[in-house]
Amino acid sequence: MNRPDLTRLKSCMRRAEAGKELTIGFFGGSITQDSLATKHENCYAYRVFRWWEETFPKAVFHYVNGGIGGTTSHYGVSRIVTDVLMYQPDFVVVDFSVNDDPNEFFQETYEGMIRRMLMWSSKPAVLLLNNVFYDTGKNAQEYHNQVGDWYHLPHVSIKDTVWRRMKAGEFTREEITPDGLHPNDKGHGLVAAEIMSYLEQVKEHMWEDESVQKFFLPMTDNAYENACRLTIRESCPKLDGFLADAEEKKGHLDHFKNGWIGKKAGERITFEVEASCIAVQYRKTIHHPARKAVLILDGDTEQPVMLDGNFDENWGDCLYLEPVLHHGEFGRHTVEIEVLPDEYETAEPFYLMSLIIA
């Protein structure tokens, strides 16, 4: 592990000590959103926010939580601006370590997201958080923290702390998480305590200057840094039966809005985009049966991509993201989606949320 550069974090603390106004942000999946906490104030993110308020009482703090359950850094890099960065944060905790698979694809999308944060005009201090599957110890921290070390960012690993304490018998899995992943109130408290412990260590040396590390070249191919999400607000595709969703979106957790709806077999929607990476984001629903669709990229009917609107888990509708082009030739591409026939006339409509391109 490279020594983290704490210049930005110490600067936040110095400004807070001087009574300035700061924005504290959190970005990630369901654990960041607050999953299984009895109330939002008990989730790790809000507890860490309270640490800032209690530690620096002269300052004014604003809280931004951009957590969305069941989402990866691939979606994250396309929404980081609208869900966190546009609020000009001074400090951001980011965690996708249990939503990203441990592989090079998600390492690249994660790096694009981190670079976007570091390059933002408010120059936020970024702290990486690695949550964990408590039954297996699995997460993506090896790939994520390689990115963190490349940019000299601090990281707090729940696998290396809380999970190891659990394995050593300090407490049982059932005491801190009912499903092996999402913390209960006690589990959220343990996650928050690890972050706050790290912040306390930094605070002890907040008046000591750092040697500033420069970051320019990316570690990966970094095709996703400028990823953008195309909804009805950003794109006007050709509609042949599909309808633009006319319901107004209310906040970043009002998921299935600003998209397109296909209700009947044969209805089509066609996009023309300039990109080298393309993914389609659609709803997988627990309400079966649901419509299926087929995606044809650049007229290649020999390699159709099936889009199944049926979700085979039961925790809720899923914001599913299907990559259809990765490191392809940059240029103009055609994406055509057609609703397939279904024996059930009452099947749930196919809901297309967006294209994510880079």
Short mmCIF file of C-alpha atoms in Angstrom, two decimals:
data_model
loop_
_atom_site.label_atom_id
_atom_site.label_comp_id
_atom_site.label_asym_id
_atom_site.label_seq_id
_atom_site.Cartn_x
_atom_site.Cartn_y
_atom_site.Cartn_z
CA MET A 1 0.00 0.00 0.00
CA ASN A 2 1.30 3.43 -0.95
CA ARG A 3 1.29 6.11 1.70
CA PRO A 4 -1.94 8.09 1.25
CA ASP A 5 -1.78 11.79 0.49
CA LEU A 6 -3.96 13.43 3.14
CA THR A 7 -3.60 17.00 1.88
CA ARG A 8 -7.24 17.38 0.90
CA LEU A 9 -8.59 15.68 4.00
CA LYS A 10 -6.48 17.80 6.33
CA SER A 11 -7.57 20.89 4.43
CA CYS A 12 -11.22 19.91 5.08
CA MET A 13 -10.51 19.56 8.77
CA ARG A 14 -8.67 22.87 8.95
CA ARG A 15 -11.57 24.66 7.26
CA ALA A 16 -14.02 22.94 9.60
CA GLU A 17 -11.96 23.98 12.62
CA ALA A 18 -12.08 27.56 11.33
CA GLY A 19 -15.88 27.44 11.24
CA LYS A 20 -16.34 27.26 7.49
CA GLU A 21 -19.28 25.69 5.62
CA LEU A 22 -18.62 22.22 4.21
CA THR A 23 -20.53 19.49 2.38
CA ILE A 24 -19.99 15.86 3.38
CA GLY A 25 -20.93 13.29 0.73
CA PHE A 26 -21.40 9.53 0.53
CA PHE A 27 -21.64 7.46 -2.64
CA GLY A 28 -22.27 3.76 -3.11
CA GLY A 29 -24.86 1.01 -3.01
CA SER A 30 -27.49 -0.21 -0.57
CA ILE A 31 -25.30 -0.09 2.55
CA THR A 32 -24.53 3.55 1.87
CA GLN A 33 -28.20 4.21 1.14
CA ASP A 34 -28.98 2.83 4.66
CA SER A 35 -30.17 -0.74 4.01
CA LEU A 36 -31.37 -2.60 7.15
CA ALA A 37 -30.74 0.32 9.51
CA THR A 38 -33.90 0.88 11.56
CA LYS A 39 -33.81 4.55 10.58
CA HIS A 40 -31.57 6.57 8.29
CA GLU A 41 -29.82 8.30 11.19
CA ASN A 42 -28.45 4.89 12.25
CA CYS A 43 -26.71 4.12 8.96
CA TYR A 44 -22.93 4.40 8.80
CA ALA A 45 -23.04 7.42 6.49
CA TYR A 46 -25.13 9.60 8.76
CA ARG A 47 -23.11 8.56 11.80
CA VAL A 48 -19.92 9.67 10.05
CA PHE A 49 -21.61 12.92 9.09
CA ARG A 50 -22.49 13.42 12.77
CA TRP A 51 -18.82 12.87 13.64
CA TRP A 52 -17.96 15.92 11.55
CA GLU A 53 -20.68 17.98 13.24
CA GLU A 54 -19.68 16.94 16.74
CA THR A 55 -15.94 17.19 16.17
CA PHE A 56 -16.04 20.64 14.57
CA PRO A 57 -18.98 22.43 16.27
CA LYS A 58 -18.12 25.86 14.86
CA ALA A 59 -18.55 24.69 11.25
CA VAL A 60 -21.75 24.36 9.22
CA PHE A 61 -22.15 21.01 7.48
CA HIS A 62 -24.41 19.78 4.71
CA TYR A 63 -25.15 16.08 4.15
CA VAL A 64 -25.42 14.42 0.73
CA ASN A 65 -26.13 10.70 0.36
CA GLY A 66 -25.97 9.32 -3.18
CA GLY A 67 -26.34 5.65 -2.27
CA ILE A 68 -28.55 3.49 -4.50
CA GLY A 69 -29.07 -0.17 -3.69
CA GLY A 70 -27.95 -2.84 -6.15
CA THR A 71 -25.75 -0.54 -8.25
CA THR A 72 -22.14 -0.76 -9.40
CA SER A 73 -19.42 1.74 -10.19
CA HIS A 74 -20.36 1.33 -13.88
CA TYR A 75 -23.66 3.07 -13.11
CA GLY A 76 -21.86 5.19 -10.52
CA VAL A 77 -19.48 6.82 -12.98
CA SER A 78 -22.44 7.96 -15.07
CA ARG A 79 -24.36 9.48 -12.14
CA ILE A 80 -21.65 10.78 -9.80
CA VAL A 81 -22.11 14.35 -11.05
CA THR A 82 -25.90 14.56 -10.64
CA ASP A 83 -26.09 12.59 -7.39
CA VAL A 84 -23.08 13.96 -5.48
CA LEU A 85 -20.60 16.19 -7.27
CA MET A 86 -23.05 18.92 -8.31
CA TYR A 87 -23.41 19.70 -4.60
CA GLN A 88 -19.70 20.63 -4.55
CA PRO A 89 -18.64 18.23 -1.77
CA ASP A 90 -15.56 18.78 0.35
CA PHE A 91 -15.29 15.16 1.51
CA VAL A 92 -16.72 11.97 -0.03
CA VAL A 93 -16.77 8.37 1.19
CA VAL A 94 -17.23 5.96 -1.72
CA ASP A 95 -18.03 2.24 -1.56
CA PHE A 96 -18.85 -0.24 -4.33
CA SER A 97 -16.76 -3.12 -3.02
CA VAL A 98 -19.67 -5.54 -2.58
CA ASN A 99 -21.51 -4.50 -5.76
CA ASP A 100 -18.62 -4.54 -8.22
CA ASP A 101 -17.29 -7.95 -9.19
CA PRO A 102 -13.56 -8.37 -8.48
CA ASN A 103 -12.30 -8.05 -12.04
CA GLU A 104 -10.60 -5.66 -14.43
CA PHE A 105 -13.82 -4.40 -16.02
CA PHE A 106 -15.09 -2.97 -12.75
CA GLN A 107 -11.62 -1.77 -11.82
CA GLU A 108 -11.74 0.37 -14.95
CA THR A 109 -15.23 1.76 -14.29
CA TYR A 110 -14.23 2.39 -10.67
CA GLU A 111 -11.12 4.29 -11.75
CA GLY A 112 -13.16 6.43 -14.13
CA MET A 113 -15.46 7.34 -11.24
CA ILE A 114 -12.54 8.12 -8.90
CA ARG A 115 -10.82 10.30 -11.51
CA ARG A 116 -14.03 12.19 -12.09
CA MET A 117 -14.27 12.92 -8.38
CA LEU A 118 -10.64 13.96 -8.04
CA MET A 119 -10.84 16.28 -11.05
CA TRP A 120 -14.04 17.98 -9.84
CA SER A 121 -13.87 21.72 -9.20
CA SER A 122 -14.50 21.47 -5.43
CA LYS A 123 -11.45 19.17 -5.12
CA PRO A 124 -13.09 16.80 -2.62
CA ALA A 125 -11.08 14.64 -0.25
CA VAL A 126 -11.96 11.05 -1.20
CA LEU A 127 -11.92 8.09 1.19
CA LEU A 128 -12.46 4.57 -0.16
CA LEU A 129 -14.60 2.18 1.89
CA ASN A 130 -14.53 -1.60 1.38
CA ASN A 131 -17.61 -3.34 2.74
CA VAL A 132 -17.70 -7.16 2.67
CA PHE A 133 -19.86 -10.27 2.36
CA TYR A 134 -19.68 -11.49 5.94
CA ASP A 135 -20.32 -15.17 5.12
CA THR A 136 -17.51 -15.45 2.56
CA GLY A 137 -15.20 -12.46 3.06
CA LYS A 138 -15.63 -11.64 -0.63
CA ASN A 139 -15.36 -8.11 -1.97
CA ALA A 140 -13.59 -6.16 -4.71
CA GLN A 141 -11.13 -4.33 -2.47
CA GLU A 142 -8.05 -5.81 -4.13
CA TYR A 143 -9.03 -4.18 -7.42
CA HIS A 144 -10.46 -1.01 -5.89
CA ASN A 145 -7.56 -0.37 -3.55
CA GLN A 146 -5.06 -0.77 -6.36
CA VAL A 147 -6.79 2.26 -7.87
CA GLY A 148 -6.72 3.98 -4.48
CA ASP A 149 -3.01 3.35 -4.07
CA TRP A 150 -2.33 4.64 -7.61
CA TYR A 151 -3.91 7.98 -6.61
CA HIS A 152 -2.58 7.88 -3.01
CA LEU A 153 -6.07 7.79 -1.51
CA PRO A 154 -6.86 6.55 2.00
CA HIS A 155 -9.05 3.46 2.33
CA VAL A 156 -10.85 1.77 5.19
CA SER A 157 -11.45 -1.96 4.83
CA ILE A 158 -14.31 -3.61 6.72
CA LYS A 159 -12.93 -6.96 5.60
CA ASP A 160 -9.61 -6.23 7.33
CA THR A 161 -11.27 -4.93 10.51
CA VAL A 162 -14.88 -5.81 11.41
CA TRP A 163 -14.94 -9.07 9.42
CA ARG A 164 -11.70 -10.27 11.01
CA ARG A 165 -13.00 -9.39 14.46
CA MET A 166 -16.13 -11.41 13.70
CA LYS A 167 -14.06 -14.37 12.50
CA ALA A 168 -12.02 -14.15 15.71
CA GLY A 169 -15.23 -14.58 17.72
CA GLU A 170 -15.66 -11.07 19.08
CA PHE A 171 -19.27 -11.16 17.86
CA THR A 172 -21.36 -13.43 15.65
CA ARG A 173 -22.45 -12.74 12.10
CA GLU A 174 -26.09 -12.69 13.23
CA GLU A 175 -25.34 -9.92 15.73
CA ILE A 176 -24.32 -7.48 13.02
CA THR A 177 -26.10 -8.55 9.82
CA PRO A 178 -29.22 -10.64 9.32
CA ASP A 179 -28.46 -11.53 5.69
CA GLY A 180 -24.67 -11.76 5.63
CA LEU A 181 -24.23 -8.46 3.78
CA HIS A 182 -26.33 -5.52 4.94
CA PRO A 183 -25.51 -4.35 8.47
CA ASN A 184 -28.13 -3.89 11.14
CA ASP A 185 -27.84 -0.90 13.48
CA LYS A 186 -24.95 -2.50 15.36
CA GLY A 187 -23.22 -3.40 12.10
CA HIS A 188 -23.63 0.12 10.73
CA GLY A 189 -22.19 1.38 13.99
CA LEU A 190 -19.12 -0.84 13.59
CA VAL A 191 -18.59 0.36 10.00
CA ALA A 192 -18.93 3.98 11.08
CA ALA A 193 -16.54 3.43 13.99
CA GLU A 194 -13.78 2.25 11.64
CA ILE A 195 -14.16 5.34 9.46
CA MET A 196 -14.33 7.66 12.46
CA SER A 197 -11.26 6.01 13.99
CA TYR A 198 -9.35 6.73 10.79
CA LEU A 199 -10.57 10.34 10.73
CA GLU A 200 -9.52 10.77 14.36
CA GLN A 201 -6.00 9.61 13.48
CA VAL A 202 -5.82 12.13 10.66
CA LYS A 203 -7.19 14.88 12.90
CA GLU A 204 -4.34 14.35 15.38
CA HIS A 205 -1.93 15.48 12.64
CA MET A 206 -4.20 17.88 10.75
CA TRP A 207 -1.78 20.80 11.13
CA GLU A 208 1.14 18.88 9.67
CA ASP A 209 1.65 19.55 5.97
CA GLU A 210 1.71 16.77 3.41
CA SER A 211 3.92 16.33 0.36
CA VAL A 212 1.31 16.68 -2.39
CA GLN A 213 1.11 13.72 -4.79
CA LYS A 214 0.35 14.50 -8.44
CA PHE A 215 -1.91 12.24 -10.46
CA PHE A 216 -2.23 12.47 -14.20
CA LEU A 217 -1.90 9.20 -16.06
CA PRO A 218 -4.63 6.62 -15.46
CA MET A 219 -3.84 3.12 -14.26
CA THR A 220 -6.26 1.29 -16.57
CA ASP A 221 -7.39 1.99 -20.13
CA ASN A 222 -9.83 4.38 -18.44
CA ALA A 223 -12.51 4.40 -21.12
CA TYR A 224 -15.26 5.31 -18.63
CA GLU A 225 -14.10 8.55 -17.00
CA ASN A 226 -16.43 10.64 -19.17
CA ALA A 227 -19.32 8.18 -19.23
CA CYS A 228 -22.75 9.74 -19.61
CA ARG A 229 -26.26 8.44 -19.06
CA LEU A 230 -28.89 8.99 -21.74
CA THR A 231 -32.49 9.26 -20.53
CA ILE A 232 -35.41 11.16 -22.08
CA ARG A 233 -33.70 14.30 -20.79
CA GLU A 234 -30.53 13.77 -22.84
CA SER A 235 -31.64 11.72 -25.85
CA CYS A 236 -34.36 11.66 -28.50
CA PRO A 237 -34.32 8.16 -30.03
CA LYS A 238 -36.61 6.99 -32.81
CA LEU A 239 -39.75 5.52 -31.25
CA ASP A 240 -41.81 2.87 -33.01
CA GLY A 241 -44.37 1.90 -30.39
CA PHE A 242 -42.22 2.66 -27.33
CA LEU A 243 -43.46 5.58 -25.24
CA ALA A 244 -41.43 8.17 -23.34
CA ASP A 245 -42.32 7.97 -19.64
CA ALA A 246 -44.25 11.16 -18.89
CA GLU A 247 -44.10 10.82 -15.09
CA GLU A 248 -41.81 13.32 -13.39
CA LYS A 249 -38.78 11.94 -11.56
CA LYS A 250 -38.58 12.96 -7.89
CA GLY A 251 -35.06 12.59 -6.58
CA HIS A 252 -32.28 10.12 -7.28
CA LEU A 253 -34.12 7.24 -5.55
CA ASP A 254 -37.18 7.56 -7.81
CA HIS A 255 -35.61 5.06 -10.15
CA PHE A 256 -38.02 4.05 -12.88
CA LYS A 257 -38.67 7.44 -14.41
CA ASN A 258 -37.26 9.42 -17.37
CA GLY A 259 -37.13 6.22 -19.44
CA TRP A 260 -39.06 4.52 -22.22
CA ILE A 261 -41.84 1.93 -22.01
CA GLY A 262 -42.51 -0.98 -24.38
CA LYS A 263 -45.82 -2.73 -23.80
CA LYS A 264 -46.46 -4.88 -26.86
CA ALA A 265 -44.53 -7.31 -29.04
CA GLY A 266 -42.85 -5.64 -31.99
CA GLU A 267 -42.54 -2.20 -30.42
CA ARG A 268 -39.09 -0.78 -31.14
CA ILE A 269 -36.77 2.02 -30.07
CA THR A 270 -33.60 3.00 -31.94
CA PHE A 271 -30.64 5.08 -30.75
CA GLU A 272 -27.70 6.47 -32.68
CA VAL A 273 -24.77 7.27 -30.40
CA GLU A 274 -21.07 8.08 -30.63
CA ALA A 275 -19.12 5.86 -28.26
CA SER A 276 -16.67 3.01 -27.80
CA CYS A 277 -18.49 1.58 -24.75
CA ILE A 278 -22.25 1.08 -24.55
CA ALA A 279 -24.46 -0.44 -21.86
CA VAL A 280 -28.23 -0.67 -21.64
CA GLN A 281 -29.96 -0.10 -18.31
CA TYR A 282 -33.41 -1.60 -17.86
CA ARG A 283 -35.77 -2.79 -15.15
CA LYS A 284 -35.78 -6.38 -13.98
CA THR A 285 -38.95 -6.73 -11.94
CA ILE A 286 -40.13 -9.13 -9.27
CA HIS A 287 -43.63 -8.87 -10.76
CA HIS A 288 -43.76 -11.83 -13.11
CA PRO A 289 -44.31 -12.34 -15.95
CA ALA A 290 -42.48 -9.39 -17.47
CA ARG A 291 -41.73 -8.56 -21.08
CA LYS A 292 -38.45 -9.52 -22.70
CA ALA A 293 -36.70 -7.66 -25.48
CA VAL A 294 -33.85 -8.18 -27.90
CA LEU A 295 -31.07 -5.68 -28.60
CA ILE A 296 -29.34 -5.49 -31.95
CA LEU A 297 -26.08 -3.52 -32.10
CA ASP A 298 -25.09 -2.05 -35.47
CA GLY A 299 -27.49 -4.32 -37.33
CA ASP A 300 -25.69 -7.50 -36.25
CA THR A 301 -28.64 -9.91 -36.06
CA GLU A 302 -26.24 -12.84 -35.71
CA GLN A 303 -25.33 -11.72 -32.18
CA PRO A 304 -28.51 -10.47 -30.51
CA VAL A 305 -28.46 -9.48 -26.84
CA MET A 306 -31.42 -10.79 -24.83
CA LEU A 307 -32.93 -8.43 -22.26
CA ASP A 308 -35.12 -10.29 -19.77
CA GLY A 309 -37.36 -8.09 -17.63
CA ASN A 310 -37.98 -10.89 -15.10
CA PHE A 311 -35.93 -10.67 -11.89
CA ASP A 312 -35.25 -14.00 -10.18
CA GLU A 313 -34.57 -12.51 -6.75
CA ASN A 314 -37.17 -11.13 -4.36
CA TRP A 315 -35.67 -8.05 -2.70
CA GLY A 316 -37.20 -5.61 -5.19
CA ASP A 317 -36.99 -4.39 -8.75
CA CYS A 318 -33.44 -4.22 -10.09
CA LEU A 319 -31.76 -1.42 -12.03
CA TYR A 320 -30.03 -3.91 -14.31
CA LEU A 321 -27.09 -2.78 -16.41
CA GLU A 322 -26.05 -4.89 -19.42
CA PRO A 323 -22.80 -3.99 -21.25
CA VAL A 324 -23.15 -4.50 -25.00
CA LEU A 325 -19.93 -2.87 -26.23
CA HIS A 326 -16.66 -2.60 -24.30
CA HIS A 327 -13.55 -1.03 -25.85
CA GLY A 328 -15.13 -1.16 -29.28
CA GLU A 329 -14.27 1.13 -32.15
CA PHE A 330 -15.10 4.71 -31.28
CA GLY A 331 -17.65 6.10 -33.67
CA ARG A 332 -21.33 6.14 -34.49
CA HIS A 333 -23.25 3.05 -33.39
CA THR A 334 -26.89 2.03 -33.75
CA VAL A 335 -28.72 0.39 -30.85
CA GLU A 336 -32.12 -1.12 -31.68
CA ILE A 337 -34.33 -2.71 -29.02
CA GLU A 338 -37.49 -4.66 -29.85
CA VAL A 339 -40.06 -6.10 -27.45
CA LEU A 340 -40.49 -9.85 -27.93
CA PRO A 341 -43.80 -11.77 -28.08
CA ASP A 342 -45.12 -13.11 -24.78
CA GLU A 343 -47.84 -15.66 -24.17
CA TYR A 344 -49.20 -13.54 -21.32
CA GLU A 345 -51.17 -10.51 -22.48
CA THR A 346 -50.87 -8.99 -18.99
CA ALA A 347 -47.06 -9.22 -18.81
CA GLU A 348 -45.35 -6.26 -17.16
CA PRO A 349 -44.09 -3.70 -19.71
CA PHE A 350 -40.42 -3.59 -20.66
CA TYR A 351 -38.95 -0.50 -19.00
CA LEU A 352 -35.81 0.94 -20.56
CA MET A 353 -34.13 3.30 -18.11
CA SER A 354 -31.17 4.58 -20.09
CA LEU A 355 -28.15 3.94 -22.22
CA ILE A 356 -24.79 4.54 -20.59
CA ILE A 357 -22.12 5.41 -23.11
CA ALA A 358 -18.44 6.30 -22.96
#
